[in-house]
Amino acid sequence: MRTYHCFWLLFWASQPHQSFLTPLSKRTSGFPEKEKVLVLSGNSRQDLHRSKRSWMWNQFFLLEEYTGTDYQYVGKLHSDQDKGDGSLKYILSGDGAGDLFIINENTGDIQATKRLDREEKPVYILRAQAVNRRTGRPVEPESEFIIKIHDINDNEPMFTKDVYNASIPEMSDVGTFVVQVTATDADDPTYGNSAKVVYSILQGQPYFSVESETGIIKTALLNMDRENREQYQVVIQAKDMGGQMGGLSGTTTVNITLTDVNDNPPRFPQSTYQFRVPESMPLESPVGRIKANDADVDENAEIEYSITEGDGYDMFGITTDKDTQEGIITVKKALDFENKNLYILKVEAANTYVDPRFLYLGPFKDSATVRIQVEDVDEPPVFSRPAYIMEVKEDVPINSVIGTVTAQDPDAARNPVKYSVDRHTDMDRVFNINSGNGSIFTSKPLDRETLLWHNITVIAAEINNPKQSSRVPVFIKVLDVNDNAPEFAMFYETFVCENAKAEQLIQTLSAVDKDDSYNGHQFSFSLAPEVASSSNFTLQDNKDNTAGIFTRKTRYNRHETSTYFLPVVISDNDYPIQSSTETVTIRVCACDHRGKMLSCNAEALIHPTGLSTGALIAILLCIIILLVTVVLFAALRRQRKKEPLIISKEDIRDNIVSYNDEGGGEEDTQAFDIGTLRNPEAIDDNKLRRDIVPETLFIPRRTATARDNTDVRDFINQRLKENDTDPTAPPYDSLATYAYEGNGSVAESLSSLESVTTDGDQDYDYLSDWGPRFKKLADMYGSMDSDKDS
């Protein structure tokens, strides 16, 4: 059966402000008359009951920020099993046990070793237990209790921002919301007034006020004008303890800006403006600038200028410079000092945007008078027209007047004017002008068919001041007269068949005329009078500006007459009548029964657009020469010399040619025939190499083989003679190498090809008898034999 035990928690308060005790259980009636502790004891399980309802103490209160030099006393633990003989030991565990809180293991006294801050940790949960000092076994169940840190006013209110920025429109009503500031206090809001914050204004009165509980800042003064003052700096204080004496406080700064509203109309700084402008000022040129002042800013200060009345209403205009808000007066029409030299305008300046709330302040516009004085300048002559158009017939005599230009000085002095033609526009000097009266006359004959329009420029300059000049274009049109006879539209050359029939049409003619005809050309065609009766052909006028040539007889003979020249007279119907005689060439040709030309002595008819025989021959010769050149060039490239194996001026016998190509040995049957090397008489000259592509298609010549015991010199001379007479040999000098060493050598064959066939040992002692040149070789092979013997 389990045993239930409990601690007696004894709380000692040596100083009233250091620690406190509070009950957790619900209280039935008031504080108990006498301190009672719930005791659970016994060695057997029994029904637990209370003799009287009482308190259970398991919570401590400890003041924060203790400043004493000794440890701060918390309380005392005691077990009903403690007989006072020191057999029990008290153990403390949990939050801060052994560090922040220590316990006397003999007496159960609890103390705080460090200064505590409620804002860091407000509650500590610990567990206590009594154990047998000798056995270490607990004598009581573990008991849990709480140490709660009691708050003191050690934190001042802190604003969420160091600096607040706000803005409100100027001229706002009293009580207009500006901004709300907020301050927080880290102290315990559930205990006392340590965290109760009250707001007040330290700087910014009488313009603004603040609500003490909410921190809302409002306007406190009516009609605050931005133009008088734009920036305000308000200092707000937040104080805890409900604002009472001894409370902690914090401050913040609020920067308040008044924004602009359109509460100021534009005003001209002066009522009258005066400007002077020369009469020669170009259109759209600025005359002057005026500006109305507006105390507002941005869009509330935008101004629109206009001319409302005055005698220069249509002569001048005004626009607004958006950057400077100035009115720019410009010239709309040309000024003339002689006509009017003074203009008076009334200019109005008005706000573009108007706030209806401030209309009571008056009209948001102003007006001023502008006087513009036109100054006289020396102006160039002015022509009566901006351009002149004149007409003249092409057959007028030279020095005929075709028109007159007029210019005069617009100034009051009326200076005389002289005229001239700009020769850059009349390089051929076809026209001239009278410098005094401006009459233009011809100086050369005119031809409409050559040039229809003449565009010249006339200059008018003051005689007293030639720099004052002006120009005017003059367009002269040359009118047509009938001065050109009609002519064939093309050159006519036709043919007639020898077997032609009478009245057969062989050609249709048409004509053109360079002259201009307002009603259209009307041409008439006829044969020349001298051939009209004796001609072999007739001409029929079709009355539509065309005519047809017909045969008069049945047959023609080209051997008698091969070519006929038929003169045709063409006339027009204008005044005066112009006519010309044109010739039609008719050739007699042989034709088939359908009238198709077969042959004709007129080569131009057969090849009217071809080349002549001489030209064709020249072209053919050029082509042949080009082909021959290409063939010769290709042949020369084929016979280009190859680089010799040895490039040296020394005797070829003094040079050693090294071949690094290693054959495949006896098993390589593609490159060389070993049997042939051993037996030169078995050489087959017709046998080609199988490992390379033949360089030539010539059949190799078969040469006689060298006889046995032929000297090497005779063999080489024989080969040299064969190469000299061989037509397939290259034309340049070359080195011919022969793989034949001849017969009759004292040393016979030095090749190892035969030595490998014998199994017996070789005797190289005879090498010593060959002389000093073979001494090294004798030593080498002699040493090999000695090595074998050893």
PDB file of N, CA and C in Angstrom, residues 111-163:
ATOM      1  N   GLN A 111      16.762  30.949  -1.043  1.00  0.00           N
ATOM      2  CA  GLN A 111      17.231  32.310  -1.247  1.00  0.00           C
ATOM      3  C   GLN A 111      17.492  32.545  -2.747  1.00  0.00           C
ATOM      4  N   ALA A 112      17.331  33.839  -3.176  1.00  0.00           N
ATOM      5  CA  ALA A 112      17.652  34.267  -4.551  1.00  0.00           C
ATOM      6  C   ALA A 112      19.035  34.870  -4.553  1.00  0.00           C
ATOM      7  N   THR A 113      19.880  34.382  -5.461  1.00  0.00           N
ATOM      8  CA  THR A 113      21.282  34.815  -5.465  1.00  0.00           C
ATOM      9  C   THR A 113      21.541  36.000  -6.384  1.00  0.00           C
ATOM     10  N   LYS A 114      20.616  36.278  -7.306  1.00  0.00           N
ATOM     11  CA  LYS A 114      20.839  37.352  -8.277  1.00  0.00           C
ATOM     12  C   LYS A 114      19.650  38.287  -8.313  1.00  0.00           C
ATOM     13  N   ARG A 115      19.921  39.426  -8.930  1.00  0.00           N
ATOM     14  CA  ARG A 115      18.875  40.442  -9.126  1.00  0.00           C
ATOM     15  C   ARG A 115      17.977  39.996 -10.279  1.00  0.00           C
ATOM     16  N   LEU A 116      16.671  39.954 -10.042  1.00  0.00           N
ATOM     17  CA  LEU A 116      15.706  39.438 -11.010  1.00  0.00           C
ATOM     18  C   LEU A 116      14.984  40.571 -11.702  1.00  0.00           C
ATOM     19  N   ASP A 117      14.609  40.308 -12.968  1.00  0.00           N
ATOM     20  CA  ASP A 117      13.884  41.308 -13.775  1.00  0.00           C
ATOM     21  C   ASP A 117      12.604  40.659 -14.299  1.00  0.00           C
ATOM     22  N   ARG A 118      11.489  41.216 -13.926  1.00  0.00           N
ATOM     23  CA  ARG A 118      10.209  40.628 -14.318  1.00  0.00           C
ATOM     24  C   ARG A 118      10.023  40.681 -15.827  1.00  0.00           C
ATOM     25  N   GLU A 119      10.573  41.721 -16.506  1.00  0.00           N
ATOM     26  CA  GLU A 119      10.389  41.841 -17.942  1.00  0.00           C
ATOM     27  C   GLU A 119      11.149  40.741 -18.705  1.00  0.00           C
ATOM     28  N   GLU A 120      12.182  40.161 -18.073  1.00  0.00           N
ATOM     29  CA  GLU A 120      12.890  39.057 -18.697  1.00  0.00           C
ATOM     30  C   GLU A 120      12.172  37.736 -18.449  1.00  0.00           C
ATOM     31  N   LYS A 121      11.755  37.457 -17.180  1.00  0.00           N
ATOM     32  CA  LYS A 121      11.031  36.229 -16.853  1.00  0.00           C
ATOM     33  C   LYS A 121      10.154  36.513 -15.643  1.00  0.00           C
ATOM     34  N   PRO A 122       8.850  36.444 -15.796  1.00  0.00           N
ATOM     35  CA  PRO A 122       7.971  36.820 -14.682  1.00  0.00           C
ATOM     36  C   PRO A 122       7.687  35.667 -13.713  1.00  0.00           C
ATOM     37  N   VAL A 123       7.825  34.412 -14.099  1.00  0.00           N
ATOM     38  CA  VAL A 123       7.419  33.273 -13.252  1.00  0.00           C
ATOM     39  C   VAL A 123       8.494  32.191 -13.321  1.00  0.00           C
ATOM     40  N   TYR A 124       8.791  31.581 -12.164  1.00  0.00           N
ATOM     41  CA  TYR A 124       9.726  30.465 -12.079  1.00  0.00           C
ATOM     42  C   TYR A 124       9.004  29.296 -11.426  1.00  0.00           C
ATOM     43  N   ILE A 125       9.082  28.132 -12.014  1.00  0.00           N
ATOM     44  CA  ILE A 125       8.441  26.920 -11.486  1.00  0.00           C
ATOM     45  C   ILE A 125       9.545  25.998 -10.969  1.00  0.00           C
ATOM     46  N   LEU A 126       9.453  25.646  -9.658  1.00  0.00           N
ATOM     47  CA  LEU A 126      10.477  24.817  -9.028  1.00  0.00           C
ATOM     48  C   LEU A 126       9.822  23.603  -8.373  1.00  0.00           C
ATOM     49  N   ARG A 127      10.662  22.617  -8.045  1.00  0.00           N
ATOM     50  CA  ARG A 127      10.210  21.400  -7.383  1.00  0.00           C
ATOM     51  C   ARG A 127      11.156  21.122  -6.210  1.00  0.00           C
ATOM     52  N   ALA A 128      10.551  20.708  -5.097  1.00  0.00           N
ATOM     53  CA  ALA A 128      11.316  20.420  -3.882  1.00  0.00           C
ATOM     54  C   ALA A 128      11.040  18.986  -3.430  1.00  0.00           C
ATOM     55  N   GLN A 129      12.030  18.381  -2.746  1.00  0.00           N
ATOM     56  CA  GLN A 129      11.892  16.996  -2.286  1.00  0.00           C
ATOM     57  C   GLN A 129      12.835  16.771  -1.098  1.00  0.00           C
ATOM     58  N   ALA A 130      12.345  15.980  -0.173  1.00  0.00           N
ATOM     59  CA  ALA A 130      13.147  15.600   0.993  1.00  0.00           C
ATOM     60  C   ALA A 130      13.578  14.159   0.820  1.00  0.00           C
ATOM     61  N   VAL A 131      14.874  13.871   0.962  1.00  0.00           N
ATOM     62  CA  VAL A 131      15.418  12.532   0.795  1.00  0.00           C
ATOM     63  C   VAL A 131      16.197  12.140   2.037  1.00  0.00           C
ATOM     64  N   ASN A 132      16.318  10.857   2.239  1.00  0.00           N
ATOM     65  CA  ASN A 132      17.120  10.334   3.361  1.00  0.00           C
ATOM     66  C   ASN A 132      18.577  10.581   3.021  1.00  0.00           C
ATOM     67  N   ARG A 133      19.253  11.202   3.980  1.00  0.00           N
ATOM     68  CA  ARG A 133      20.633  11.586   3.714  1.00  0.00           C
ATOM     69  C   ARG A 133      21.516  10.355   3.590  1.00  0.00           C
ATOM     70  N   ARG A 134      21.187   9.295   4.305  1.00  0.00           N
ATOM     71  CA  ARG A 134      22.046   8.127   4.311  1.00  0.00           C
ATOM     72  C   ARG A 134      21.777   7.260   3.092  1.00  0.00           C
ATOM     73  N   THR A 135      20.522   6.995   2.776  1.00  0.00           N
ATOM     74  CA  THR A 135      20.189   6.091   1.675  1.00  0.00           C
ATOM     75  C   THR A 135      19.941   6.834   0.367  1.00  0.00           C
ATOM     76  N   GLY A 136      19.631   8.128   0.430  1.00  0.00           N
ATOM     77  CA  GLY A 136      19.346   8.886  -0.778  1.00  0.00           C
ATOM     78  C   GLY A 136      17.957   8.633  -1.338  1.00  0.00           C
ATOM     79  N   ARG A 137      17.131   7.905  -0.561  1.00  0.00           N
ATOM     80  CA  ARG A 137      15.782   7.613  -1.037  1.00  0.00           C
ATOM     81  C   ARG A 137      14.838   8.709  -0.560  1.00  0.00           C
ATOM     82  N   PRO A 138      13.902   9.145  -1.426  1.00  0.00           N
ATOM     83  CA  PRO A 138      12.970  10.207  -1.013  1.00  0.00           C
ATOM     84  C   PRO A 138      12.035   9.703   0.088  1.00  0.00           C
ATOM     85  N   VAL A 139      11.777  10.572   1.019  1.00  0.00           N
ATOM     86  CA  VAL A 139      10.846  10.262   2.108  1.00  0.00           C
ATOM     87  C   VAL A 139       9.501  10.950   1.873  1.00  0.00           C
ATOM     88  N   GLU A 140       9.453  11.854   0.949  1.00  0.00           N
ATOM     89  CA  GLU A 140       8.214  12.549   0.604  1.00  0.00           C
ATOM     90  C   GLU A 140       8.089  12.607  -0.916  1.00  0.00           C
ATOM     91  N   PRO A 141       6.892  12.624  -1.469  1.00  0.00           N
ATOM     92  CA  PRO A 141       6.734  12.853  -2.920  1.00  0.00           C
ATOM     93  C   PRO A 141       7.234  14.256  -3.288  1.00  0.00           C
ATOM     94  N   GLU A 142       7.629  14.388  -4.514  1.00  0.00           N
ATOM     95  CA  GLU A 142       8.135  15.688  -4.994  1.00  0.00           C
ATOM     96  C   GLU A 142       6.998  16.705  -5.023  1.00  0.00           C
ATOM     97  N   SER A 143       7.269  17.911  -4.526  1.00  0.00           N
ATOM     98  CA  SER A 143       6.258  18.970  -4.448  1.00  0.00           C
ATOM     99  C   SER A 143       6.676  20.132  -5.358  1.00  0.00           C
ATOM    100  N   GLU A 144       5.721  20.672  -6.077  1.00  0.00           N
ATOM    101  CA  GLU A 144       5.981  21.771  -7.023  1.00  0.00           C
ATOM    102  C   GLU A 144       5.406  23.058  -6.477  1.00  0.00           C
ATOM    103  N   PHE A 145       6.159  24.147  -6.648  1.00  0.00           N
ATOM    104  CA  PHE A 145       5.680  25.465  -6.225  1.00  0.00           C
ATOM    105  C   PHE A 145       6.163  26.516  -7.223  1.00  0.00           C
ATOM    106  N   ILE A 146       5.619  27.726  -7.144  1.00  0.00           N
ATOM    107  CA  ILE A 146       5.849  28.821  -8.096  1.00  0.00           C
ATOM    108  C   ILE A 146       6.427  30.015  -7.364  1.00  0.00           C
ATOM    109  N   ILE A 147       7.414  30.633  -8.028  1.00  0.00           N
ATOM    110  CA  ILE A 147       7.932  31.924  -7.544  1.00  0.00           C
ATOM    111  C   ILE A 147       7.581  32.948  -8.606  1.00  0.00           C
ATOM    112  N   LYS A 148       6.737  33.882  -8.274  1.00  0.00           N
ATOM    113  CA  LYS A 148       6.300  34.932  -9.199  1.00  0.00           C
ATOM    114  C   LYS A 148       6.995  36.228  -8.851  1.00  0.00           C
ATOM    115  N   ILE A 149       7.586  36.869  -9.876  1.00  0.00           N
ATOM    116  CA  ILE A 149       8.327  38.113  -9.665  1.00  0.00           C
ATOM    117  C   ILE A 149       7.336  39.260  -9.632  1.00  0.00           C
ATOM    118  N   HIS A 150       7.409  39.989  -8.551  1.00  0.00           N
ATOM    119  CA  HIS A 150       6.497  41.122  -8.369  1.00  0.00           C
ATOM    120  C   HIS A 150       7.074  42.362  -9.060  1.00  0.00           C
ATOM    121  N   ASP A 151       6.252  43.053  -9.879  1.00  0.00           N
ATOM    122  CA  ASP A 151       6.694  44.176 -10.712  1.00  0.00           C
ATOM    123  C   ASP A 151       6.869  45.439  -9.906  1.00  0.00           C
ATOM    124  N   ILE A 152       7.864  46.256 -10.337  1.00  0.00           N
ATOM    125  CA  ILE A 152       8.028  47.636  -9.867  1.00  0.00           C
ATOM    126  C   ILE A 152       8.118  48.518 -11.106  1.00  0.00           C
ATOM    127  N   ASN A 153       7.937  49.778 -10.999  1.00  0.00           N
ATOM    128  CA  ASN A 153       7.939  50.726 -12.126  1.00  0.00           C
ATOM    129  C   ASN A 153       9.393  51.054 -12.495  1.00  0.00           C
ATOM    130  N   ASP A 154       9.961  50.222 -13.326  1.00  0.00           N
ATOM    131  CA  ASP A 154      11.363  50.409 -13.727  1.00  0.00           C
ATOM    132  C   ASP A 154      11.525  50.598 -15.230  1.00  0.00           C
ATOM    133  N   ASN A 155      10.447  50.749 -15.999  1.00  0.00           N
ATOM    134  CA  ASN A 155      10.520  50.948 -17.450  1.00  0.00           C
ATOM    135  C   ASN A 155       9.692  52.165 -17.839  1.00  0.00           C
ATOM    136  N   GLU A 156      10.341  53.049 -18.592  1.00  0.00           N
ATOM    137  CA  GLU A 156       9.622  54.219 -19.062  1.00  0.00           C
ATOM    138  C   GLU A 156       8.875  53.898 -20.359  1.00  0.00           C
ATOM    139  N   PRO A 157       7.835  54.617 -20.683  1.00  0.00           N
ATOM    140  CA  PRO A 157       7.088  54.390 -21.934  1.00  0.00           C
ATOM    141  C   PRO A 157       7.992  54.649 -23.151  1.00  0.00           C
ATOM    142  N   MET A 158       7.833  53.799 -24.162  1.00  0.00           N
ATOM    143  CA  MET A 158       8.619  53.912 -25.401  1.00  0.00           C
ATOM    144  C   MET A 158       7.664  54.072 -26.582  1.00  0.00           C
ATOM    145  N   PHE A 159       7.923  55.101 -27.436  1.00  0.00           N
ATOM    146  CA  PHE A 159       7.104  55.311 -28.628  1.00  0.00           C
ATOM    147  C   PHE A 159       7.522  54.329 -29.728  1.00  0.00           C
ATOM    148  N   THR A 160       6.588  53.972 -30.565  1.00  0.00           N
ATOM    149  CA  THR A 160       6.875  53.027 -31.662  1.00  0.00           C
ATOM    150  C   THR A 160       7.771  53.641 -32.721  1.00  0.00           C
ATOM    151  N   LYS A 161       7.832  54.969 -32.806  1.00  0.00           N
ATOM    152  CA  LYS A 161       8.701  55.654 -33.758  1.00  0.00           C
ATOM    153  C   LYS A 161       9.442  56.766 -33.041  1.00  0.00           C
ATOM    154  N   ASP A 162      10.664  56.991 -33.444  1.00  0.00           N
ATOM    155  CA  ASP A 162      11.409  58.116 -32.879  1.00  0.00           C
ATOM    156  C   ASP A 162      10.894  59.440 -33.416  1.00  0.00           C
ATOM    157  N   VAL A 163      10.535  59.451 -34.727  1.00  0.00           N
ATOM    158  CA  VAL A 163      10.039  60.678 -35.367  1.00  0.00           C
ATOM    159  C   VAL A 163       8.820  60.310 -36.199  1.00  0.00           C
TER     160      VAL A 163
END
